[in-house]
Coordinates of C-alpha atoms in Angstrom, one line a residue:
Chain A
M11 CA 118.8 177.2 -28.2
P12 CA 118.3 173.9 -30.0
G13 CA 116.1 171.3 -28.4
R14 CA 117.7 168.8 -26.0
H15 CA 117.4 166.0 -28.5
T16 CA 118.4 167.7 -31.7
G17 CA 121.9 166.3 -31.6
L18 CA 120.7 162.8 -31.0
L19 CA 118.3 163.1 -33.9
F20 CA 121.2 164.0 -36.2
A21 CA 123.2 161.0 -35.0
L22 CA 120.3 158.5 -34.9
P23 CA 120.4 157.1 -38.5
A24 CA 124.1 156.3 -38.2
L25 CA 123.5 154.8 -34.8
F26 CA 120.6 152.7 -36.0
V27 CA 122.6 151.3 -38.9
L28 CA 125.5 150.4 -36.7
A29 CA 123.2 148.9 -34.1
L30 CA 121.6 146.7 -36.7
L31 CA 125.0 145.6 -38.1
V32 CA 127.0 145.4 -34.9
A33 CA 125.0 145.2 -31.8
Y34 CA 122.5 142.7 -33.1
P35 CA 125.0 140.3 -34.5
I36 CA 127.0 140.4 -31.2
V37 CA 123.8 139.4 -29.3
Y38 CA 123.1 136.8 -31.9
T39 CA 126.6 135.3 -31.7
V40 CA 126.1 134.8 -27.9
I41 CA 122.8 133.0 -28.5
L42 CA 124.3 130.8 -31.3
S43 CA 127.2 129.9 -29.0
V44 CA 125.0 128.3 -26.4
T45 CA 122.6 126.5 -28.7
D46 CA 122.8 123.5 -31.1
L47 CA 122.0 123.3 -34.7
G48 CA 118.2 123.0 -34.0
G49 CA 118.4 126.1 -31.8
S50 CA 117.9 124.5 -28.4
F51 CA 120.1 125.4 -25.5
N52 CA 123.1 123.1 -25.0
G53 CA 125.1 125.0 -22.3
T54 CA 128.8 125.0 -22.8
E55 CA 129.0 122.1 -25.2
N56 CA 130.1 124.3 -28.2
F57 CA 132.8 125.9 -26.1
R58 CA 134.0 122.5 -24.9
N59 CA 134.1 121.1 -28.5
V60 CA 136.0 124.1 -29.7
L61 CA 138.5 124.0 -26.9
A62 CA 139.0 120.3 -27.4
A63 CA 139.9 120.7 -31.1
R64 CA 143.6 120.4 -31.7
A65 CA 143.6 123.5 -34.0
T66 CA 142.4 125.9 -31.3
P67 CA 145.5 126.1 -29.0
R68 CA 147.6 126.0 -32.1
A69 CA 145.7 129.0 -33.6
F70 CA 145.9 130.9 -30.4
Q71 CA 149.7 130.5 -30.2
N72 CA 150.0 131.5 -33.9
T73 CA 147.8 134.5 -33.3
L74 CA 150.2 135.7 -30.5
W75 CA 153.2 135.3 -32.7
W76 CA 151.5 137.0 -35.6
V77 CA 150.3 140.0 -33.5
G78 CA 153.5 140.3 -31.5
G79 CA 155.9 140.0 -34.4
S80 CA 153.9 142.4 -36.6
I81 CA 153.5 145.1 -33.9
V82 CA 157.2 145.2 -32.8
F83 CA 158.5 145.7 -36.4
Q84 CA 155.7 148.0 -37.5
V85 CA 156.2 150.3 -34.6
V86 CA 160.0 150.4 -34.7
L87 CA 160.3 150.7 -38.5
G88 CA 157.4 153.1 -38.7
T89 CA 158.8 155.4 -36.0
A90 CA 162.3 155.3 -37.6
T91 CA 160.8 156.2 -40.9
A92 CA 158.9 159.1 -39.3
I93 CA 162.0 160.4 -37.8
L94 CA 163.7 160.2 -41.2
L95 CA 160.9 161.9 -43.0
N96 CA 160.9 164.7 -40.4
R97 CA 164.5 165.6 -41.3
D98 CA 165.2 168.2 -43.9
F99 CA 166.4 166.8 -47.2
F100 CA 165.9 167.3 -50.9
G101 CA 163.0 165.4 -52.3
R102 CA 161.4 164.9 -48.9
S103 CA 157.8 165.4 -50.0
T104 CA 158.2 162.8 -52.8
V105 CA 159.6 160.2 -50.4
R106 CA 156.8 161.0 -48.0
A107 CA 154.2 160.3 -50.8
I108 CA 156.0 157.1 -51.8
A109 CA 156.2 155.9 -48.2
V110 CA 152.4 155.8 -47.9
I111 CA 151.9 153.6 -50.9
P112 CA 152.1 150.1 -49.3
W113 CA 149.4 151.1 -46.9
V114 CA 146.9 152.3 -49.6
V115 CA 147.4 149.4 -51.9
P116 CA 144.7 146.7 -51.7
G117 CA 145.7 144.0 -49.2
I118 CA 145.0 141.3 -51.6
V119 CA 147.3 142.8 -54.2
A120 CA 150.1 143.0 -51.7
A121 CA 149.5 139.4 -50.7
T122 CA 149.6 138.1 -54.3
T123 CA 152.6 140.2 -55.3
W124 CA 154.6 139.1 -52.3
A125 CA 153.5 135.5 -52.8
W126 CA 155.0 135.7 -56.3
M127 CA 158.1 137.3 -54.9
F128 CA 158.5 134.6 -52.3
H129 CA 157.9 131.8 -54.9
T130 CA 160.4 129.1 -54.2
E131 CA 161.7 128.4 -57.7
F132 CA 160.9 131.5 -59.7
G133 CA 160.7 134.1 -56.9
I134 CA 162.8 137.2 -57.1
I135 CA 163.7 137.1 -53.4
N136 CA 165.3 133.7 -53.6
Y137 CA 167.2 134.9 -56.7
M138 CA 168.5 138.0 -55.0
L139 CA 169.6 136.0 -52.0
T140 CA 171.2 133.1 -53.8
G141 CA 173.0 135.4 -56.4
P142 CA 175.4 137.1 -54.0
G143 CA 175.6 133.9 -51.9
I144 CA 173.7 135.1 -48.9
I145 CA 171.9 131.7 -48.9
D146 CA 173.2 128.6 -50.6
E147 CA 170.0 127.2 -52.1
P148 CA 166.4 128.5 -52.6
V149 CA 164.3 128.7 -49.5
G150 CA 160.7 127.4 -49.5
W151 CA 159.5 130.6 -47.8
L152 CA 155.8 129.8 -47.9
T153 CA 156.1 126.1 -47.3
G154 CA 158.8 125.8 -44.6
R155 CA 158.0 125.3 -41.0
H156 CA 160.2 128.1 -39.8
T157 CA 159.8 130.6 -42.6
V158 CA 156.1 130.8 -43.4
M159 CA 155.0 132.8 -40.4
P160 CA 157.9 135.2 -40.5
A161 CA 157.2 135.7 -44.2
M162 CA 153.5 136.5 -43.4
I163 CA 154.6 138.9 -40.7
A164 CA 157.1 140.6 -43.1
I165 CA 154.3 141.3 -45.5
N166 CA 152.1 142.7 -42.8
V167 CA 154.9 144.9 -41.6
W168 CA 155.6 146.2 -45.1
K169 CA 151.8 146.9 -45.5
L170 CA 151.4 148.9 -42.2
F171 CA 154.7 150.5 -41.2
P172 CA 153.7 153.5 -43.5
F173 CA 150.6 154.0 -41.3
V174 CA 152.8 154.2 -38.2
A175 CA 155.1 156.6 -40.0
I176 CA 152.4 159.0 -41.0
M177 CA 150.9 159.1 -37.6
V178 CA 154.2 159.5 -35.8
L179 CA 155.3 162.1 -38.3
A180 CA 152.2 164.2 -37.5
G181 CA 153.2 164.0 -33.8
L182 CA 156.8 164.9 -34.6
Q183 CA 155.7 168.0 -36.5
S184 CA 153.9 169.3 -33.4
I185 CA 157.0 169.3 -31.3
P186 CA 158.2 172.9 -30.6
K187 CA 161.4 173.6 -32.5
D188 CA 163.0 175.5 -29.6
L189 CA 163.2 172.2 -27.6
Y190 CA 165.7 171.0 -30.2
E191 CA 167.5 174.3 -30.4
A192 CA 168.0 174.3 -26.6
A193 CA 169.3 170.7 -26.7
R194 CA 171.7 171.5 -29.5
M195 CA 173.1 174.5 -27.4
D196 CA 173.8 172.0 -24.7
G197 CA 175.7 169.9 -27.2
A198 CA 173.2 167.1 -27.8
T199 CA 173.8 164.7 -30.6
F200 CA 171.1 163.4 -33.0
W201 CA 170.7 160.3 -30.9
D202 CA 170.4 162.3 -27.7
E203 CA 167.6 164.3 -29.4
V204 CA 165.8 161.2 -30.5
R205 CA 166.0 159.7 -27.0
Y206 CA 165.3 162.6 -24.8
I207 CA 163.1 164.8 -26.9
T208 CA 161.5 163.1 -29.9
L209 CA 160.4 159.8 -28.3
P210 CA 159.0 161.2 -25.1
Q211 CA 157.1 163.8 -27.0
V212 CA 155.5 161.4 -29.4
R213 CA 154.8 158.7 -26.8
P214 CA 151.0 159.3 -26.8
V215 CA 150.8 158.9 -30.5
I216 CA 152.9 155.7 -30.4
V217 CA 150.7 154.2 -27.7
A218 CA 147.5 155.0 -29.5
V219 CA 148.9 153.7 -32.8
T220 CA 150.2 150.5 -31.2
L221 CA 146.8 149.7 -29.7
L222 CA 145.2 150.3 -33.0
L223 CA 147.8 148.0 -34.7
V224 CA 147.1 145.2 -32.2
I225 CA 143.4 145.4 -32.9
W226 CA 144.0 145.4 -36.7
A227 CA 146.4 142.5 -36.5
L228 CA 143.9 140.5 -34.4
N229 CA 141.2 141.2 -37.1
H230 CA 143.5 140.5 -40.0
I231 CA 142.6 137.7 -42.4
T232 CA 143.4 138.9 -45.9
T233 CA 147.2 138.3 -46.2
I234 CA 147.3 134.9 -44.6
Y235 CA 144.1 133.6 -46.0
A236 CA 145.0 134.7 -49.5
I237 CA 148.4 133.1 -49.5
T238 CA 148.2 130.0 -47.3
R239 CA 144.6 129.6 -46.1
G240 CA 146.2 129.0 -42.7
G241 CA 148.4 126.2 -43.9
P242 CA 150.7 124.4 -44.3
A243 CA 149.8 122.0 -41.5
N244 CA 148.0 124.9 -39.6
L245 CA 151.3 126.7 -39.2
T246 CA 149.7 130.0 -40.1
L247 CA 146.3 129.3 -38.8
I248 CA 145.3 132.3 -36.7
T249 CA 142.1 132.5 -34.7
P250 CA 140.1 134.8 -37.2
I251 CA 140.9 132.3 -40.0
Q252 CA 139.9 129.4 -37.8
I253 CA 136.5 131.1 -37.1
F254 CA 136.1 131.7 -40.8
R255 CA 136.9 128.1 -41.7
L256 CA 134.6 126.7 -39.0
G257 CA 131.7 128.8 -40.1
F258 CA 132.1 129.0 -43.9
E259 CA 134.0 125.8 -44.8
S260 CA 132.7 123.3 -42.2
F261 CA 129.4 125.2 -41.6
Q262 CA 129.7 124.6 -37.8
F263 CA 128.0 127.9 -37.1
N264 CA 127.5 127.2 -33.4
E265 CA 131.1 126.2 -32.7
A266 CA 132.3 129.2 -34.8
A267 CA 130.1 131.4 -32.6
A268 CA 131.5 129.9 -29.4
L269 CA 135.0 130.6 -30.7
S270 CA 133.9 134.1 -31.8
V271 CA 132.7 134.8 -28.2
M272 CA 136.0 133.9 -26.7
F273 CA 137.9 135.8 -29.3
F274 CA 135.7 138.8 -28.9
M275 CA 136.3 139.0 -25.1
V276 CA 140.0 139.1 -25.6
A277 CA 139.7 141.7 -28.4
M278 CA 137.3 143.8 -26.3
V279 CA 139.8 144.1 -23.4
I280 CA 142.3 145.7 -25.8
V281 CA 139.6 147.9 -27.4
A282 CA 138.6 149.0 -23.9
L283 CA 142.2 149.9 -23.1
Y284 CA 142.4 151.9 -26.4
I285 CA 139.2 153.8 -25.6
R286 CA 140.3 154.5 -22.1
F287 CA 143.6 155.8 -23.4
L288 CA 141.9 158.1 -25.9
A289 CA 139.5 159.3 -23.2
S290 CA 142.4 160.1 -20.9
E291 CA 144.0 162.1 -23.8
G292 CA 140.8 164.0 -24.1
E293 CA 139.8 162.7 -27.5
I294 CA 136.3 161.7 -26.6
G295 CA 133.4 163.7 -25.2
R296 CA 134.7 167.2 -25.9
Chain B
M19 CA 173.6 168.5 -40.9
T20 CA 177.1 167.0 -41.1
A21 CA 178.2 165.3 -44.4
R22 CA 178.0 161.9 -42.7
G23 CA 174.5 162.7 -41.4
R24 CA 173.5 163.8 -44.9
I25 CA 174.7 160.6 -46.5
A26 CA 172.9 158.5 -43.9
T27 CA 169.7 160.5 -44.4
Y28 CA 169.8 160.0 -48.2
G29 CA 170.8 156.4 -47.9
A30 CA 167.9 155.7 -45.5
A31 CA 165.5 157.7 -47.7
G32 CA 166.6 155.7 -50.8
L33 CA 166.1 152.4 -48.9
V34 CA 162.5 153.5 -47.9
V35 CA 161.7 154.3 -51.5
V36 CA 163.1 150.9 -52.8
V37 CA 161.3 148.9 -50.1
C38 CA 158.0 150.6 -50.8
L39 CA 158.1 150.6 -54.6
F40 CA 159.9 147.4 -55.5
P41 CA 156.9 145.1 -55.2
F42 CA 154.9 147.3 -57.6
L43 CA 157.8 147.5 -60.0
W44 CA 158.1 143.7 -59.9
M45 CA 154.3 143.3 -60.3
I46 CA 154.4 145.5 -63.5
I47 CA 157.5 143.8 -64.9
S48 CA 155.9 140.4 -64.3
S49 CA 152.6 141.4 -65.8
I50 CA 154.2 142.0 -69.2
K51 CA 156.3 138.9 -69.4
V52 CA 155.4 135.9 -71.4
L53 CA 154.8 132.6 -69.5
T54 CA 158.1 131.0 -70.4
E55 CA 160.0 134.0 -69.3
L56 CA 158.2 134.1 -66.0
Y57 CA 159.4 130.6 -65.4
T58 CA 163.0 131.0 -66.2
I59 CA 165.9 130.9 -63.8
P60 CA 167.5 133.4 -63.3
P61 CA 164.6 135.9 -63.6
T62 CA 165.1 138.7 -66.0
W63 CA 164.9 142.3 -64.9
I64 CA 163.8 143.7 -68.3
P65 CA 161.2 141.6 -70.2
E66 CA 162.8 140.3 -73.4
A67 CA 159.6 140.1 -75.3
P68 CA 157.1 142.5 -73.6
T69 CA 153.6 141.4 -74.1
L70 CA 150.1 142.6 -73.3
G71 CA 148.8 139.0 -73.5
N72 CA 148.3 138.7 -69.8
Y73 CA 146.1 141.8 -69.8
A74 CA 144.2 140.3 -72.7
T75 CA 143.7 137.1 -70.7
V76 CA 142.4 139.0 -67.7
L77 CA 140.1 141.3 -69.8
F78 CA 138.6 138.9 -72.2
D79 CA 139.0 135.4 -70.7
S80 CA 138.1 135.9 -67.1
N81 CA 135.3 137.3 -64.8
I82 CA 137.6 140.2 -63.8
P83 CA 135.7 142.9 -65.9
R84 CA 132.4 141.8 -64.3
Y85 CA 134.0 141.9 -60.8
F86 CA 135.5 145.3 -61.6
L87 CA 132.0 146.6 -62.3
N88 CA 130.7 145.0 -59.1
S89 CA 133.4 146.7 -57.2
V90 CA 132.6 150.1 -58.6
V91 CA 128.9 149.7 -57.9
I92 CA 129.5 148.5 -54.3
S93 CA 132.2 151.0 -53.5
V94 CA 130.3 154.0 -54.9
G95 CA 127.1 152.9 -53.2
S96 CA 128.7 152.4 -49.8
T97 CA 130.7 155.6 -50.0
G98 CA 127.6 157.6 -50.8
L99 CA 125.6 156.0 -48.0
A100 CA 128.5 156.3 -45.4
L101 CA 128.9 160.0 -46.4
I102 CA 125.2 160.8 -45.9
L103 CA 125.0 159.0 -42.6
A104 CA 128.3 160.4 -41.3
I105 CA 127.5 164.0 -42.2
F106 CA 124.4 164.0 -40.0
A107 CA 125.9 162.1 -37.2
S108 CA 129.1 164.1 -37.1
Y109 CA 127.1 167.4 -37.1
G110 CA 125.1 166.1 -34.2
F111 CA 128.2 165.2 -32.3
A112 CA 130.2 168.3 -33.2
R113 CA 127.6 170.9 -32.5
F114 CA 125.2 169.7 -29.8
Q115 CA 125.4 168.5 -26.2
F116 CA 123.1 165.7 -25.4
R117 CA 122.7 163.0 -22.8
G118 CA 124.8 160.0 -23.5
K119 CA 126.9 161.6 -26.2
T120 CA 130.2 160.1 -24.9
Y121 CA 128.5 156.7 -24.8
Y122 CA 127.2 157.0 -28.4
Q123 CA 130.6 158.2 -29.6
S124 CA 132.3 155.2 -28.0
F125 CA 129.8 152.9 -29.5
I126 CA 130.6 154.2 -32.9
L127 CA 134.3 153.8 -32.3
V128 CA 133.8 150.2 -31.1
G129 CA 132.2 149.5 -34.4
Q130 CA 135.5 150.4 -36.1
L131 CA 137.6 148.3 -33.7
L132 CA 135.3 145.3 -33.6
P133 CA 136.9 142.0 -34.5
T134 CA 135.4 141.4 -38.0
A135 CA 135.9 137.7 -37.7
A136 CA 133.8 137.5 -34.6
I137 CA 130.7 138.8 -36.4
I138 CA 130.8 137.2 -39.8
V139 CA 128.8 134.2 -38.8
P140 CA 125.8 136.1 -37.3
L141 CA 126.0 138.7 -40.0
F142 CA 125.7 136.0 -42.6
I143 CA 122.7 134.6 -40.9
T144 CA 121.1 138.1 -40.5
L145 CA 121.7 138.8 -44.2
R146 CA 120.3 135.5 -45.2
Y147 CA 117.2 136.2 -43.1
L148 CA 116.8 139.6 -44.9
D149 CA 117.4 137.9 -48.2
L150 CA 120.5 140.1 -48.8
V151 CA 123.2 137.5 -49.3
N152 CA 124.7 137.9 -52.8
T153 CA 123.1 141.3 -53.4
Y154 CA 124.7 144.7 -53.9
L155 CA 122.6 146.2 -51.2
G156 CA 123.7 143.5 -48.7
L157 CA 127.4 144.3 -49.2
I158 CA 126.8 148.1 -49.3
L159 CA 125.1 147.8 -45.9
V160 CA 127.7 145.6 -44.4
Y161 CA 130.4 147.9 -45.5
M162 CA 128.9 150.6 -43.2
I163 CA 130.7 148.7 -40.4
V164 CA 134.1 149.4 -41.9
T165 CA 133.5 152.9 -43.3
L166 CA 131.0 154.6 -41.1
P167 CA 132.9 154.8 -37.7
L168 CA 136.0 156.4 -39.0
S169 CA 134.0 158.7 -41.3
V170 CA 132.0 160.0 -38.4
W171 CA 135.2 160.3 -36.4
M172 CA 137.0 162.3 -39.1
L173 CA 134.1 164.6 -40.0
T174 CA 133.3 165.4 -36.3
S175 CA 136.8 166.8 -35.9
Y176 CA 136.4 168.8 -39.2
F177 CA 133.1 170.2 -38.1
K178 CA 134.5 171.2 -34.7
A179 CA 137.2 173.2 -36.4
I180 CA 134.7 175.4 -38.1
P181 CA 134.0 178.5 -36.0
R182 CA 130.6 178.3 -34.4
E183 CA 130.1 182.1 -34.9
L184 CA 129.6 181.6 -38.6
E185 CA 126.7 179.3 -38.0
E186 CA 125.2 181.5 -35.2
A187 CA 125.3 184.5 -37.5
A188 CA 123.3 182.6 -40.1
I189 CA 120.8 181.4 -37.5
I190 CA 120.2 184.9 -36.3
D191 CA 119.5 185.8 -40.0
G192 CA 116.8 183.2 -39.9
A193 CA 118.5 180.1 -41.4
S194 CA 117.3 176.7 -40.2
R195 CA 119.7 174.1 -38.7
L196 CA 119.7 172.1 -41.9
G197 CA 120.1 175.2 -44.0
V198 CA 123.2 176.1 -41.9
L199 CA 124.6 172.6 -42.3
F200 CA 124.2 172.5 -46.1
R201 CA 125.0 176.1 -46.9
I202 CA 127.7 177.0 -44.5
T203 CA 129.2 174.0 -42.7
L204 CA 129.5 171.5 -45.6
P205 CA 131.0 173.9 -48.1
L206 CA 133.6 175.0 -45.5
S207 CA 134.5 171.4 -44.7
L208 CA 135.0 170.3 -48.3
P209 CA 138.6 168.9 -47.6
G210 CA 137.1 166.8 -44.8
L211 CA 134.3 165.5 -47.1
V212 CA 136.9 164.6 -49.8
A213 CA 139.0 162.8 -47.2
V214 CA 136.0 160.8 -46.0
M215 CA 135.0 159.9 -49.6
V216 CA 138.5 158.8 -50.5
Y217 CA 138.8 156.8 -47.3
A218 CA 135.5 155.1 -47.7
F219 CA 136.1 154.3 -51.3
V220 CA 139.6 152.9 -50.8
T221 CA 138.5 150.8 -47.8
T222 CA 135.5 149.2 -49.6
W223 CA 137.5 148.7 -52.8
N224 CA 140.2 146.8 -50.9
E225 CA 137.9 144.9 -48.5
F226 CA 138.3 141.2 -48.6
I227 CA 136.8 139.1 -45.9
F228 CA 133.2 140.4 -45.9
A229 CA 133.1 140.0 -49.7
L230 CA 134.5 136.5 -49.3
C231 CA 131.7 135.5 -46.9
F232 CA 128.7 137.4 -48.3
A233 CA 129.3 137.5 -52.1
T234 CA 129.6 133.9 -53.3
D235 CA 127.9 134.4 -56.6
S236 CA 129.9 135.8 -59.6
S237 CA 127.2 138.4 -60.2
V238 CA 128.2 140.3 -57.1
K239 CA 131.8 139.1 -56.4
T240 CA 134.3 142.0 -56.1
L241 CA 137.8 142.3 -57.5
P242 CA 139.7 141.1 -54.4
I243 CA 137.7 137.9 -54.5
G244 CA 138.4 137.6 -58.2
L245 CA 142.1 138.0 -57.6
A246 CA 142.1 135.4 -54.8
E247 CA 140.4 133.0 -57.2
F248 CA 143.1 133.4 -59.7
T249 CA 145.7 132.3 -57.3
T250 CA 143.9 129.4 -55.9
E251 CA 143.6 127.5 -59.1
F252 CA 145.9 124.5 -59.2
N253 CA 148.2 126.0 -61.7
T254 CA 148.5 129.7 -60.9
D255 CA 148.9 131.8 -64.0
W256 CA 151.2 134.4 -62.4
G257 CA 151.3 136.6 -65.4
A258 CA 147.6 137.0 -65.4
V259 CA 147.5 137.4 -61.6
M260 CA 150.0 140.2 -61.8
A261 CA 148.1 141.9 -64.7
A262 CA 144.9 141.6 -62.6
S263 CA 146.8 143.1 -59.7
V264 CA 147.8 146.1 -61.8
I265 CA 144.3 146.6 -63.0
M266 CA 143.0 146.5 -59.5
T267 CA 145.6 149.0 -58.2
V268 CA 145.3 151.6 -60.9
P269 CA 142.0 153.2 -59.8
I270 CA 143.3 153.4 -56.2
A271 CA 146.6 154.8 -57.4
I272 CA 144.9 157.5 -59.4
L273 CA 142.4 158.4 -56.7
F274 CA 145.1 158.4 -54.1
L275 CA 147.7 160.4 -56.0
S276 CA 145.1 163.1 -56.9
M277 CA 143.6 163.3 -53.4
Q278 CA 146.7 162.5 -51.3
K279 CA 146.8 165.8 -49.5
Y280 CA 143.2 165.4 -48.3
F281 CA 143.5 161.7 -47.5
V282 CA 146.6 161.9 -45.3
G283 CA 145.4 165.0 -43.6
G284 CA 142.0 163.5 -43.0
M285 CA 143.4 160.3 -41.6
M286 CA 145.5 162.3 -39.2
A287 CA 142.6 164.4 -38.1
G288 CA 140.6 161.2 -37.5
A289 CA 143.1 159.1 -35.7
T290 CA 145.3 161.5 -33.7
K291 CA 143.9 165.0 -34.3
G292 CA 147.5 165.9 -35.2

């Protein structure tokens, strides 16, 4: 029998590195958030300053839009793609391989390529839409009030629906075939099967993936920062970008820390839900 | 499948292929167009005068080659470090029972899910204190946050899938714990190790925000930052940007296409245990 601590010894180096890089900074953020530049305690002043800034509620609202819009389309399109890729057709494995590509490609490459495609004057998207007369004149996708956030969400959906598709596909493949056969005997159509067998069976996967996507969307900076920096007029400013700008553009480390603490609390509620869900599915601690 | 069902299936499959591939196609087409052709209305589908000029600009008149080298060093370094740490940690989690194991596993998972933006400021101050801002080592260490948790998670499930009896037999024959790990468990979990390596390499190669914060000097800047710099200049040279995008995507494409089986399998093992 191995000693009682052998397992822990194996895990210790990784735990130490993560503690240094994760636990310590979290504690340090809290300290920064309640001190001033000179390091003396100033209570809730940083928090009040941050909350008073006009950008903060704006960013919060944008973050909700960003997360909500991304998740809905990612999950729906991803699940639909998974159902498609689970059907039997010629060339399926090739389509499966291709469908993963947007997810693997560097986020910054996706951002720049889409920025070029969304270009108002020379972008291919405006050309394809004006050509057949779907729209009358070129749209300023990345500068317009009503189009810039949807454009960002579209890029994020394109980038991550493949991830949902792979995960759900894995779930679909574990559904026993005889369930479908039984349903077909009873005269079920394709849509009946989707509704009464497929979706209920992959529900746990979809829930887990959705929570993961929420967390990723909350953490996401690359796409928006690379294309708009949060502009125009803060229309695409989401909280993570606001933190970055406060800290690394205005060098207001203490206010950035205060905002981080608030952001962190919200994110941790979702993470806690995710971990509880995984635990209830028996993924942890076996 | 009915005829109508079949048409719908192929139609949908075609749509997925177009949606996924079109941006890359357009990226490649744009990268071999001359400047005047990039800025013509309507855009041309096939370049009239294909050129490698944009690639020449990127390779000889920009910092991109240097950033490419930085990216390679940092990605290889952090992949190696993550792999070593993850092998030991995963083995500990997969094969032993110890007090607080669930707690430690959750802690590792939290690392993966942590809002990156919330810790960039204190991480920056920590790195500055350790004199690691603008160093390879600094970025390699910081990338443990993004690679280590999922690596541990994936490898743990791989190790669990290997029959315990194999190891027990070796221990009866007098092998040590480490001997068992290196001579039996690791060779058997090669697909898992490959998956972890590909995952860690791809993630660090693509990482943007940490590099943006902690690598501000061109001696350590990585490719994603270089690409972002290209687009921020007042007059964006879209031909060069697209060429740089192609250059940045190629290593990932090669790695991914050759290792795809492992990568997707490993991701599924890590995230859903499918």
